[in-house]
Amino acid sequence: MAGCATGGGGKRGGVERRKFGATGMEVAVLGFGGAEIGYEQATPETVNQLLNAALDAGLNTIDTAECYRESEVLIGDAIAHRRRDFLLFTKCGHTAEAPAKGPDWTRDGVVKSVERSLARLRTDAVDLVLLHSCSLDELKKGECIAGLEDAKKQGKTRFIGYSGDGQAAKWAIESGRFDALETSINICDQQALNMTLPLARERNMGVIAKRPIANAVWRYDEKPTNAYHHEYFRRLQQLGYEFAAGDHRKELGPDGPAGIALRFTAMQPGVHVLIVGTTKPQRWSENAALLAAGPLDKKLYDSIRTRWFAIAGQDWVGQT
């Protein structure tokens, strides 16, 4: 059973809802990112609290992946009795059980990946399955796309998409074979704003913004230990945004760095849902309050874009 959120926008629980491209689905602009609960080994009790709090705050979209350790299992156990309350998105191609084997982008491998996700999520169908950052070469081979289309024809997913960045994302959009795109968009990662987002918007694709607050790297006084944060930390040092430097780093509310970063991503034309991961139930209402302040004023927004164009190097590509 898939989720049933459809409609034409508006607000529920204080969170804006947007039409997800041409799918007919209606998504809250804030979505639940499932990576953190997997990698941080959250307890079932914590995940239950998180999803209850998310629903109370007006969120209705969950984004996860098979390779996020036990994320799918935790989510499946938590929402099995209220599956229709959520739109459930997952990503395929990388296995959680045997990561040493690497991804499987064969036609049959993709279908089997989807089937494993359905079992782990305790559902007979999801609302969206995305190829999880396969390369441009794999996309061009076509087997992985054919596998995803097979899963759709078999009723295992309502819609299909591509999760990734740069030239691979551009090719995926232009192929016309996908309903949705998941890509990195934030104050430290703006390549998509010119390369792929306008194309996705022209084709009326649903767009999911991943890493929408640049991993909040302004929190760190020095290079973080987590390698996943290194590139954004390096970029932020060079971009030198005033709102994310010095004492401003500690400011809260919509005009602090988290509020500005979140609002920057949310106001991009063609973006429908921002995926944020957390293990803290109160984070949803806090983020909803940040977005309630609305888009950034033009002067601040333009300064962020201008700084990017002035500083970004050729190697500042979208971070997968």
Tab-separated table of C-alpha atoms in Angstrom:
chain	number	residue	atom	x	y	z
A	1	MET	CA	0.000	0.000	0.000
A	2	ALA	CA	1.425	3.341	-1.027
A	3	GLY	CA	0.862	6.716	0.598
A	4	CYS	CA	-2.093	8.809	-0.459
A	5	ALA	CA	-1.007	12.427	-0.065
A	6	THR	CA	-2.375	14.309	-3.052
A	7	GLY	CA	-3.658	17.803	-3.538
A	8	GLY	CA	-2.692	21.277	-4.593
A	9	GLY	CA	-0.416	22.852	-2.032
A	10	GLY	CA	-1.181	24.969	1.024
A	11	LYS	CA	-0.156	24.289	4.620
A	12	ARG	CA	-0.765	21.542	7.150
A	13	GLY	CA	0.629	21.581	10.657
A	14	GLY	CA	2.228	24.908	9.846
A	15	VAL	CA	4.430	23.438	7.086
A	16	GLU	CA	3.962	24.474	3.464
A	17	ARG	CA	2.968	21.745	1.014
A	18	ARG	CA	3.965	21.700	-2.639
A	19	LYS	CA	2.943	19.720	-5.694
A	20	PHE	CA	5.667	17.173	-6.396
A	21	GLY	CA	6.146	17.790	-10.088
A	22	ALA	CA	3.690	15.953	-12.322
A	23	THR	CA	3.218	13.014	-9.945
A	24	GLY	CA	0.051	14.292	-8.285
A	25	MET	CA	1.672	13.832	-4.879
A	26	GLU	CA	1.701	16.696	-2.398
A	27	VAL	CA	4.787	16.951	-0.197
A	28	ALA	CA	5.519	18.998	2.893
A	29	VAL	CA	8.515	21.203	2.148
A	30	LEU	CA	10.345	19.552	5.070
A	31	GLY	CA	11.017	15.838	4.749
A	32	PHE	CA	12.428	13.162	7.048
A	33	GLY	CA	15.913	11.996	6.007
A	34	GLY	CA	16.582	8.431	7.094
A	35	ALA	CA	20.381	8.273	6.891
A	36	GLU	CA	21.099	9.592	10.362
A	37	ILE	CA	18.946	7.093	12.239
A	38	GLY	CA	20.763	4.293	10.448
A	39	TYR	CA	24.322	5.496	10.819
A	40	GLU	CA	23.805	6.628	14.418
A	41	GLN	CA	22.048	3.365	15.291
A	42	ALA	CA	18.911	4.964	16.668
A	43	THR	CA	16.653	2.812	18.827
A	44	PRO	CA	13.151	1.819	17.698
A	45	GLU	CA	11.754	4.010	20.487
A	46	THR	CA	13.655	7.037	19.167
A	47	VAL	CA	12.448	6.448	15.614
A	48	ASN	CA	8.854	6.136	16.803
A	49	GLN	CA	9.202	9.460	18.614
A	50	LEU	CA	10.832	11.071	15.580
A	51	LEU	CA	8.115	10.002	13.171
A	52	ASN	CA	5.297	10.932	15.541
A	53	ALA	CA	6.880	14.357	16.004
A	54	ALA	CA	7.360	14.696	12.251
A	55	LEU	CA	3.715	13.936	11.571
A	56	ASP	CA	2.607	16.349	14.300
A	57	ALA	CA	4.772	19.068	12.730
A	58	GLY	CA	3.125	18.558	9.341
A	59	LEU	CA	5.785	16.441	7.615
A	60	ASN	CA	4.599	13.658	5.345
A	61	THR	CA	7.646	12.473	3.356
A	62	ILE	CA	10.271	9.929	4.393
A	63	ASP	CA	13.461	9.456	2.361
A	64	THR	CA	15.746	6.507	3.047
A	65	ALA	CA	17.945	3.946	1.246
A	66	GLU	CA	18.867	0.292	1.493
A	67	CYS	CA	22.479	1.143	2.333
A	68	TYR	CA	21.615	3.325	5.346
A	69	ARG	CA	22.270	0.361	7.635
A	70	GLU	CA	19.056	-0.445	9.559
A	71	SER	CA	17.206	2.724	8.539
A	72	GLU	CA	14.633	0.961	6.358
A	73	VAL	CA	13.924	-1.637	9.046
A	74	LEU	CA	13.482	0.999	11.742
A	75	ILE	CA	11.176	3.053	9.529
A	76	GLY	CA	9.198	0.026	8.385
A	77	ASP	CA	8.560	-1.118	11.939
A	78	ALA	CA	7.552	2.384	13.014
A	79	ILE	CA	5.059	3.148	10.247
A	80	ALA	CA	3.661	-0.243	9.244
A	81	HIS	CA	0.384	0.528	11.027
A	82	ARG	CA	0.036	4.009	9.464
A	83	ARG	CA	1.629	3.612	6.074
A	84	ARG	CA	-0.959	5.852	4.397
A	85	ASP	CA	0.069	8.805	6.564
A	86	PHE	CA	3.420	9.053	4.783
A	87	LEU	CA	4.903	9.232	1.318
A	88	LEU	CA	7.741	6.731	1.346
A	89	PHE	CA	10.806	7.264	-0.856
A	90	THR	CA	13.838	4.965	-0.983
A	91	LYS	CA	16.984	4.576	-3.047
A	92	CYS	CA	18.342	1.405	-4.615
A	93	GLY	CA	21.507	-0.147	-5.993
A	94	HIS	CA	23.695	-0.341	-2.884
A	95	THR	CA	23.158	-3.224	-0.491
A	96	ALA	CA	23.276	-2.863	3.275
A	97	GLU	CA	24.101	-6.529	3.849
A	98	ALA	CA	27.208	-6.778	1.685
A	99	PRO	CA	28.710	-3.356	1.004
A	100	ALA	CA	32.085	-4.927	0.187
A	101	LYS	CA	30.553	-6.337	-2.999
A	102	GLY	CA	29.783	-2.858	-4.258
A	103	PRO	CA	26.629	-1.677	-6.018
A	104	ASP	CA	24.675	-3.771	-8.509
A	105	TRP	CA	23.337	-1.763	-11.452
A	106	THR	CA	22.171	-4.719	-13.546
A	107	ARG	CA	18.514	-4.872	-14.513
A	108	ASP	CA	17.818	-7.814	-12.223
A	109	GLY	CA	20.015	-6.374	-9.481
A	110	VAL	CA	17.978	-3.173	-9.319
A	111	VAL	CA	14.684	-5.068	-9.126
A	112	LYS	CA	16.051	-7.253	-6.335
A	113	SER	CA	17.280	-4.161	-4.485
A	114	VAL	CA	13.765	-2.717	-4.632
A	115	GLU	CA	12.295	-6.000	-3.414
A	116	ARG	CA	14.673	-6.074	-0.441
A	117	SER	CA	13.648	-2.530	0.435
A	118	LEU	CA	9.962	-3.425	0.334
A	119	ALA	CA	10.553	-6.313	2.735
A	120	ARG	CA	12.599	-4.151	5.094
A	121	LEU	CA	10.046	-1.333	4.946
A	122	ARG	CA	7.162	-3.781	5.497
A	123	THR	CA	5.141	-2.526	2.548
A	124	ASP	CA	4.032	-3.889	-0.806
A	125	ALA	CA	4.922	-0.679	-2.647
A	126	VAL	CA	6.710	2.611	-2.125
A	127	ASP	CA	5.830	5.962	-3.632
A	128	LEU	CA	9.224	6.625	-5.206
A	129	VAL	CA	12.404	4.641	-5.838
A	130	LEU	CA	15.533	6.458	-6.996
A	131	LEU	CA	18.762	5.089	-8.435
A	132	HIS	CA	21.280	5.863	-5.704
A	133	SER	CA	23.988	7.928	-7.393
A	134	CYS	CA	25.026	5.530	-10.115
A	135	SER	CA	27.556	6.923	-12.585
A	136	LEU	CA	26.892	8.528	-15.946
A	137	ASP	CA	28.338	5.440	-17.646
A	138	GLU	CA	25.885	3.177	-15.809
A	139	LEU	CA	22.987	5.424	-16.753
A	140	LYS	CA	24.007	5.293	-20.406
A	141	LYS	CA	24.204	1.488	-20.333
A	142	GLY	CA	20.519	1.589	-19.461
A	143	GLU	CA	20.226	-1.617	-17.455
A	144	CYS	CA	19.665	0.148	-14.155
A	145	ILE	CA	16.931	2.325	-15.659
A	146	ALA	CA	15.256	-0.707	-17.224
A	147	GLY	CA	15.284	-2.411	-13.830
A	148	LEU	CA	13.656	0.592	-12.219
A	149	GLU	CA	11.026	0.694	-14.961
A	150	ASP	CA	10.372	-3.013	-14.397
A	151	ALA	CA	9.764	-2.342	-10.714
A	152	LYS	CA	7.314	0.410	-11.619
A	153	LYS	CA	5.432	-1.805	-14.089
A	154	GLN	CA	5.239	-4.533	-11.452
A	155	GLY	CA	3.581	-2.136	-8.994
A	156	LYS	CA	6.498	-2.072	-6.576
A	157	THR	CA	6.782	1.713	-6.844
A	158	ARG	CA	4.482	4.446	-8.094
A	159	PHE	CA	7.270	6.626	-9.486
A	160	ILE	CA	10.975	6.418	-10.306
A	161	GLY	CA	13.830	8.884	-10.022
A	162	TYR	CA	17.547	9.542	-9.972
A	163	SER	CA	19.533	10.645	-6.936
A	164	GLY	CA	22.818	12.301	-7.816
A	165	ASP	CA	24.531	15.393	-9.085
A	166	GLY	CA	26.419	17.021	-11.926
A	167	GLN	CA	26.554	15.582	-15.427
A	168	ALA	CA	24.914	12.306	-14.411
A	169	ALA	CA	21.920	14.188	-13.000
A	170	LYS	CA	21.745	16.334	-16.135
A	171	TRP	CA	21.722	13.246	-18.349
A	172	ALA	CA	19.053	11.612	-16.202
A	173	ILE	CA	16.786	14.640	-16.539
A	174	GLU	CA	17.290	14.928	-20.285
A	175	SER	CA	16.596	11.211	-20.792
A	176	GLY	CA	12.938	11.835	-19.983
A	177	ARG	CA	12.682	8.494	-18.186
A	178	PHE	CA	12.469	9.719	-14.604
A	179	ASP	CA	9.688	11.306	-12.560
A	180	ALA	CA	11.934	12.847	-9.916
A	181	LEU	CA	15.422	14.095	-9.077
A	182	GLU	CA	17.193	14.149	-5.719
A	183	THR	CA	20.234	16.425	-5.706
A	184	SER	CA	22.416	18.511	-3.385
A	185	ILE	CA	21.391	22.163	-3.030
A	186	ASN	CA	22.642	24.477	-0.294
A	187	ILE	CA	24.692	27.595	0.417
A	188	CYS	CA	27.917	25.606	-0.157
A	189	ASP	CA	26.677	23.588	-3.124
A	190	GLN	CA	25.010	25.673	-5.821
A	191	GLN	CA	26.005	23.921	-9.051
A	192	ALA	CA	22.514	22.453	-9.468
A	193	LEU	CA	20.900	25.902	-9.476
A	194	ASN	CA	22.248	26.494	-12.966
A	195	MET	CA	23.036	23.033	-14.316
A	196	THR	CA	20.078	20.817	-13.449
A	197	LEU	CA	17.315	22.523	-11.491
A	198	PRO	CA	16.041	24.656	-14.412
A	199	LEU	CA	15.930	21.552	-16.635
A	200	ALA	CA	14.022	19.551	-14.027
A	201	ARG	CA	11.602	22.417	-13.600
A	202	GLU	CA	10.985	22.621	-17.363
A	203	ARG	CA	10.100	18.927	-17.374
A	204	ASN	CA	7.883	19.258	-14.291
A	205	MET	CA	9.883	16.711	-12.313
A	206	GLY	CA	9.572	16.336	-8.585
A	207	VAL	CA	12.745	17.668	-6.942
A	208	ILE	CA	14.170	16.634	-3.573
A	209	ALA	CA	16.955	18.789	-2.122
A	210	LYS	CA	19.437	16.715	-0.145
A	211	ARG	CA	21.987	18.194	2.270
A	212	PRO	CA	19.896	21.411	2.367
A	213	ILE	CA	21.813	23.014	5.246
A	214	ALA	CA	25.299	21.970	4.075
A	215	ASN	CA	25.671	19.613	7.048
A	216	ALA	CA	25.657	22.718	9.298
A	217	VAL	CA	29.437	22.891	8.959
A	218	TRP	CA	29.547	26.377	10.540
A	219	ARG	CA	29.333	24.519	13.870
A	220	TYR	CA	32.961	23.478	13.661
A	221	ASP	CA	35.918	25.534	14.840
A	222	GLU	CA	38.284	23.277	12.933
A	223	LYS	CA	38.109	20.591	10.277
A	224	PRO	CA	35.508	18.029	11.415
A	225	THR	CA	36.476	14.402	11.939
A	226	ASN	CA	33.644	13.165	9.706
A	227	ALA	CA	35.011	13.102	6.148
A	228	TYR	CA	31.471	13.557	4.810
A	229	HIS	CA	31.634	17.163	6.062
A	230	HIS	CA	35.126	18.054	4.836
A	231	GLU	CA	34.288	19.531	1.435
A	232	TYR	CA	31.538	21.821	2.702
A	233	PHE	CA	33.745	22.925	5.596
A	234	ARG	CA	36.502	23.830	3.130
A	235	ARG	CA	34.105	25.712	0.896
A	236	LEU	CA	32.507	27.637	3.741
A	237	GLN	CA	35.907	28.853	4.895
A	238	GLN	CA	36.542	30.281	1.433
A	239	LEU	CA	33.048	31.660	0.871
A	240	GLY	CA	33.261	33.604	4.118
A	241	TYR	CA	29.559	34.324	4.507
A	242	GLU	CA	29.205	36.845	7.329
A	243	PHE	CA	26.120	35.141	8.750
A	244	ALA	CA	28.086	31.879	9.186
A	245	ALA	CA	31.274	33.353	10.662
A	246	GLY	CA	32.459	34.471	14.094
A	247	ASP	CA	29.799	34.934	16.739
A	248	HIS	CA	27.078	34.801	14.072
A	249	ARG	CA	27.624	31.031	13.886
A	250	LYS	CA	25.860	30.636	17.232
A	251	GLU	CA	22.791	32.694	16.373
A	252	LEU	CA	19.458	30.895	16.417
A	253	GLY	CA	16.203	31.609	14.655
A	254	PRO	CA	15.420	32.384	11.018
A	255	ASP	CA	18.249	34.929	10.734
A	256	GLY	CA	20.907	32.608	12.163
A	257	PRO	CA	22.996	30.409	9.860
A	258	ALA	CA	20.635	27.417	10.024
A	259	GLY	CA	17.618	29.585	9.270
A	260	ILE	CA	19.315	31.380	6.397
A	261	ALA	CA	20.664	28.142	4.921
A	262	LEU	CA	17.314	26.358	5.129
A	263	ARG	CA	15.379	29.300	3.701
A	264	PHE	CA	17.918	29.691	0.870
A	265	THR	CA	17.330	26.127	-0.286
A	266	ALA	CA	13.567	26.186	0.216
A	267	MET	CA	13.105	29.300	-1.929
A	268	GLN	CA	14.714	27.830	-5.049
A	269	PRO	CA	12.163	27.608	-7.888
A	270	GLY	CA	11.463	23.977	-8.689
A	271	VAL	CA	12.486	22.549	-5.295
A	272	HIS	CA	9.637	20.717	-3.593
A	273	VAL	CA	10.987	19.018	-0.474
A	274	LEU	CA	14.099	19.426	1.688
A	275	ILE	CA	15.387	16.236	3.290
A	276	VAL	CA	16.778	16.797	6.786
A	277	GLY	CA	18.148	14.037	8.979
A	278	THR	CA	18.086	14.119	12.771
A	279	THR	CA	17.679	11.973	15.857
A	280	LYS	CA	16.084	14.819	17.824
A	281	PRO	CA	12.254	14.889	17.761
A	282	GLN	CA	12.070	18.629	18.498
A	283	ARG	CA	14.072	19.415	15.358
A	284	TRP	CA	10.993	19.272	13.118
A	285	SER	CA	9.084	22.021	14.902
A	286	GLU	CA	12.284	24.084	15.121
A	287	ASN	CA	12.918	23.793	11.389
A	288	ALA	CA	9.279	24.505	10.597
A	289	ALA	CA	9.580	27.717	12.611
A	290	LEU	CA	12.673	28.704	10.623
A	291	LEU	CA	10.877	28.240	7.316
A	292	ALA	CA	7.832	30.132	8.565
A	293	ALA	CA	9.898	33.324	8.210
A	294	GLY	CA	9.583	32.922	4.445
A	295	PRO	CA	12.120	33.529	1.668
A	296	LEU	CA	15.310	35.488	2.279
A	297	ASP	CA	15.230	39.158	1.382
A	298	LYS	CA	16.616	39.884	-2.075
A	299	LYS	CA	19.774	41.611	-0.861
A	300	LEU	CA	20.857	38.673	1.297
A	301	TYR	CA	19.923	36.101	-1.329
A	302	ASP	CA	21.801	37.964	-4.048
A	303	SER	CA	24.865	38.276	-1.812
A	304	ILE	CA	24.969	34.490	-1.323
A	305	ARG	CA	24.713	33.867	-5.052
A	306	THR	CA	27.226	36.594	-5.912
A	307	ARG	CA	29.731	35.207	-3.440
A	308	TRP	CA	29.352	31.748	-4.931
A	309	PHE	CA	30.007	32.975	-8.465
A	310	ALA	CA	33.047	34.930	-7.262
A	311	ILE	CA	34.673	32.162	-5.211
A	312	ALA	CA	33.525	28.748	-6.450
A	313	GLY	CA	36.212	26.802	-8.279
A	314	GLN	CA	35.782	24.479	-11.238
A	315	ASP	CA	36.028	21.547	-8.840
A	316	TRP	CA	33.126	22.769	-6.703
A	317	VAL	CA	30.762	20.191	-8.120
A	318	GLY	CA	27.623	18.790	-6.531
A	319	GLN	CA	28.436	16.558	-3.571
A	320	THR	CA	26.741	13.186	-3.686
